[in-house]
Coordinates of C-alpha atoms in Angstrom, one line a residue:
M1 CA 28.2 -33.0 122.1
R2 CA 25.9 -34.5 119.5
W3 CA 22.8 -33.1 120.9
V4 CA 24.4 -29.6 121.1
A5 CA 25.3 -29.8 117.4
L6 CA 21.7 -31.0 116.5
L7 CA 20.2 -28.2 118.5
L8 CA 22.4 -25.6 116.6
L9 CA 21.3 -27.2 113.3
L10 CA 17.6 -26.9 114.2
L11 CA 18.1 -23.3 115.3
S12 CA 19.8 -22.4 112.0
L13 CA 17.0 -24.0 110.0
G14 CA 14.5 -22.1 112.0
L15 CA 16.1 -18.8 111.5
Y16 CA 16.4 -19.5 107.7
Y17 CA 12.6 -20.3 107.2
L18 CA 11.0 -18.0 109.8
P19 CA 11.0 -14.8 107.7
D20 CA 9.1 -16.5 104.8
Y21 CA 6.5 -17.7 107.3
L22 CA 6.0 -14.3 108.9
G23 CA 5.8 -12.4 105.6
P24 CA 7.6 -9.3 104.4
S25 CA 6.2 -7.1 107.0
G26 CA 7.5 -9.2 109.8
G27 CA 4.1 -10.3 110.9
M28 CA 1.9 -13.2 109.9
A29 CA 0.1 -12.9 106.7
N30 CA -3.5 -11.7 107.0
V31 CA -6.0 -14.5 106.3
A32 CA -9.3 -13.5 104.6
S33 CA -11.8 -13.1 107.4
G34 CA -14.9 -13.3 105.2
S35 CA -15.5 -9.5 105.2
L36 CA -15.6 -7.6 101.8
P37 CA -12.9 -5.0 101.1
R38 CA -14.0 -1.5 102.2
V39 CA -15.7 0.4 99.4
V40 CA -15.1 4.1 99.1
S41 CA -18.4 5.9 99.6
L42 CA -19.6 7.9 96.6
K43 CA -20.1 11.6 97.0
S44 CA -23.4 12.9 95.5
P45 CA -22.7 15.2 92.5
D46 CA -23.5 18.9 92.9
P47 CA -26.1 20.1 90.3
E48 CA -24.8 23.7 90.6
R49 CA -21.4 22.6 89.4
G50 CA -23.0 21.0 86.3
E51 CA -22.2 17.5 87.3
I52 CA -25.6 15.9 86.6
K53 CA -28.6 16.5 84.4
V54 CA -31.8 17.4 86.3
V55 CA -34.7 15.4 84.9
P56 CA -38.1 17.1 85.3
P57 CA -40.9 15.1 86.9
Q58 CA -42.6 12.7 84.7
G59 CA -46.1 13.6 83.7
A60 CA -45.7 17.4 84.1
P61 CA -48.2 19.3 81.9
V62 CA -46.9 20.9 78.7
L63 CA -48.0 24.5 78.5
S64 CA -48.7 26.7 75.5
C65 CA -47.1 30.1 75.3
V66 CA -49.3 32.7 73.5
R67 CA -48.4 36.1 72.2
L68 CA -51.0 38.5 70.6
G69 CA -50.3 42.0 69.1
W70 CA -50.2 44.7 68.4
I71 CA -52.2 46.8 70.9
D72 CA -52.0 50.6 70.8
T73 CA -51.6 51.3 74.6
A74 CA -50.7 49.5 77.8
E75 CA -54.0 50.5 79.3
R76 CA -55.9 48.8 76.5
A77 CA -53.8 45.6 77.0
R78 CA -54.5 45.6 80.8
A79 CA -58.2 46.1 80.1
L80 CA -58.2 43.1 77.9
I81 CA -56.6 41.0 80.7
N82 CA -59.1 42.3 83.3
S83 CA -62.0 41.5 81.0
Q84 CA -61.2 37.8 81.0
S85 CA -63.0 35.4 83.3
F86 CA -59.9 33.1 83.0
V87 CA -57.7 35.4 85.1
G88 CA -56.1 33.2 87.7
E89 CA -55.9 30.2 85.4
A90 CA -53.3 31.7 83.2
V91 CA -50.2 33.9 83.7
F92 CA -50.7 37.2 81.8
T93 CA -48.1 39.8 81.0
V94 CA -48.0 43.0 78.9
E95 CA -44.9 43.2 76.6
E96 CA -43.7 46.6 75.3
E97 CA -41.7 46.9 72.1
G98 CA -40.5 49.8 69.9
R99 CA -41.2 49.1 66.2
N100 CA -39.9 50.7 63.1
L101 CA -42.8 51.6 60.8
P102 CA -42.6 52.2 57.1
P103 CA -41.4 55.8 56.5
L104 CA -43.8 58.6 55.4
Y105 CA -43.1 60.6 52.2
W106 CA -42.3 64.2 53.0
V107 CA -42.7 67.1 50.5
L108 CA -40.7 70.1 51.7
I109 CA -38.6 73.1 50.7
P110 CA -35.1 72.4 51.8
P111 CA -33.5 74.2 54.8
Q112 CA -32.5 77.8 54.1
P113 CA -31.1 80.7 56.2
R114 CA -33.7 81.5 58.8
E115 CA -34.6 85.0 57.5
V116 CA -35.0 83.6 53.9
A117 CA -37.1 80.7 55.2
L118 CA -39.3 83.0 57.3
R119 CA -39.9 85.3 54.4
Q120 CA -40.9 82.5 52.0
F121 CA -43.0 80.8 54.6
R122 CA -45.1 84.0 55.2
D123 CA -45.5 84.3 51.4
I124 CA -46.7 80.7 51.1
Q125 CA -49.1 81.3 54.0
R126 CA -50.6 84.3 52.3
Q127 CA -51.4 82.2 49.3
G128 CA -53.4 79.9 51.5
M129 CA -51.1 76.8 51.1
D130 CA -51.1 74.3 53.9
S131 CA -47.5 74.5 55.3
Y132 CA -45.4 74.9 58.4
L133 CA -41.9 76.0 59.3
V134 CA -39.6 73.2 60.7
T135 CA -38.0 74.6 63.9
G136 CA -35.7 71.7 64.9
G137 CA -33.7 68.7 63.8
E138 CA -31.6 68.2 60.7
N139 CA -34.3 69.9 58.6
R140 CA -34.5 73.0 60.7
N141 CA -35.7 76.1 58.7
A142 CA -37.2 73.8 56.0
I143 CA -40.8 74.4 54.9
S144 CA -43.0 71.4 55.1
L145 CA -45.7 71.1 52.4
G146 CA -47.1 67.7 53.4
L147 CA -46.6 64.2 54.8
F148 CA -48.0 61.2 52.9
E149 CA -48.3 57.5 53.5
H150 CA -48.4 56.7 49.8
R151 CA -45.6 57.7 47.4
E152 CA -48.0 58.4 44.6
S153 CA -49.8 61.0 46.6
A154 CA -46.5 62.6 47.6
I155 CA -45.3 62.7 44.0
S156 CA -48.6 64.3 42.9
M157 CA -48.1 67.1 45.5
L158 CA -44.5 67.5 44.5
E159 CA -45.4 68.1 40.9
E160 CA -48.1 70.6 41.8
K161 CA -45.6 72.6 44.0
K162 CA -43.0 72.6 41.2
R163 CA -45.7 74.0 38.8
Q164 CA -46.1 76.8 41.3
N165 CA -42.3 77.5 41.0
L166 CA -41.5 76.2 44.5
N167 CA -38.2 74.5 45.0
A168 CA -39.8 71.4 46.6
V169 CA -38.2 68.0 47.1
L170 CA -39.3 64.6 48.3
V171 CA -37.6 62.9 51.2
N172 CA -38.4 60.0 53.5
F173 CA -39.7 60.8 57.0
P174 CA -38.6 57.9 59.4
R175 CA -40.9 57.0 62.2
N176 CA -41.3 54.4 65.0
Q177 CA -44.0 53.4 67.4
I178 CA -44.2 51.9 70.9
S179 CA -46.7 49.0 70.7
Y180 CA -47.8 46.4 73.2
A181 CA -48.4 42.6 73.0
L182 CA -50.3 40.4 75.4
T183 CA -48.6 37.2 76.5
F184 CA -49.7 34.3 78.7
E185 CA -49.1 30.7 79.5
A186 CA -51.8 28.1 79.8
E187 CA -52.7 24.5 79.1
P188 CA -53.3 24.0 75.3
N189 CA -57.1 23.7 75.5
L190 CA -57.4 26.7 77.7
A191 CA -54.9 28.7 75.6
E192 CA -57.2 28.2 72.5
E193 CA -60.2 29.4 74.5
L194 CA -58.3 32.5 75.8
V195 CA -57.2 33.5 72.3
Q196 CA -60.8 33.4 71.0
A197 CA -62.0 35.4 74.0
V198 CA -59.3 38.1 73.8
K199 CA -59.9 38.5 70.0
T200 CA -63.6 38.9 70.6
D201 CA -63.0 41.6 73.3
Y202 CA -60.4 43.4 71.2
G203 CA -62.9 43.8 68.4
N204 CA -60.2 44.1 65.7
D205 CA -57.8 41.7 64.0
F206 CA -54.5 41.4 65.6
D207 CA -51.3 41.8 63.5
F208 CA -50.2 38.4 64.7
V209 CA -51.3 35.5 67.0
E210 CA -48.5 33.1 68.1
I211 CA -49.2 29.8 69.9
R212 CA -46.3 27.5 70.5
P213 CA -45.2 25.0 73.2
C214 CA -43.4 26.7 76.0
E215 CA -39.7 26.0 76.0
G216 CA -38.3 23.9 78.8
V217 CA -35.7 25.2 81.2
A218 CA -32.2 24.0 80.2
T219 CA -30.4 21.9 82.7
P220 CA -26.7 21.7 83.2
E221 CA -24.8 18.6 82.0
K222 CA -21.2 17.4 82.3
N223 CA -19.5 14.7 80.4
P224 CA -18.2 11.9 82.6

């Protein structure tokens, strides 16, 4: 019976140590096989979602942006473009802009009832005075006696009409104007040549000539 008791003892010891050997999952512990752990592959960021900054190609030429004005008509601006031998080497556009100009000084007899205004207007005309009857706007039925660029000239006219016993007043006459500018992009040396060529063809001094580096296109960024 001794060997039976010894066999039972060995069996008990085996059952006691076997789980530690097999490991907690019930299987033999995995021994390193020499292969690196699997690395999760990185997904390329999407520029449209603003995840990266797009870097422009190195060595790209820096262009000058040029703007010249003012030009009276779009036709004159286009004629200046067509007269340049550089067309094709620069990108030209014609820019339209409404501008507020300094007001004129208006000497007038204030609005009156239409019949009264007509009667006085005819009387002024018989005296040979330069005048016209305003037929629309907020000064309808006023009598205009003159528009002036300079205030001194307007005041002189006003004092003259008052000496003639006319109830004249001086008001501002607002005005605006559509003007045109010529714009183009070119490499700096070519831009300087073009400016001189356009100024020569225009024959007059421009109100302004602007030459500056063209602004780069902003690229989206996102903090990590």
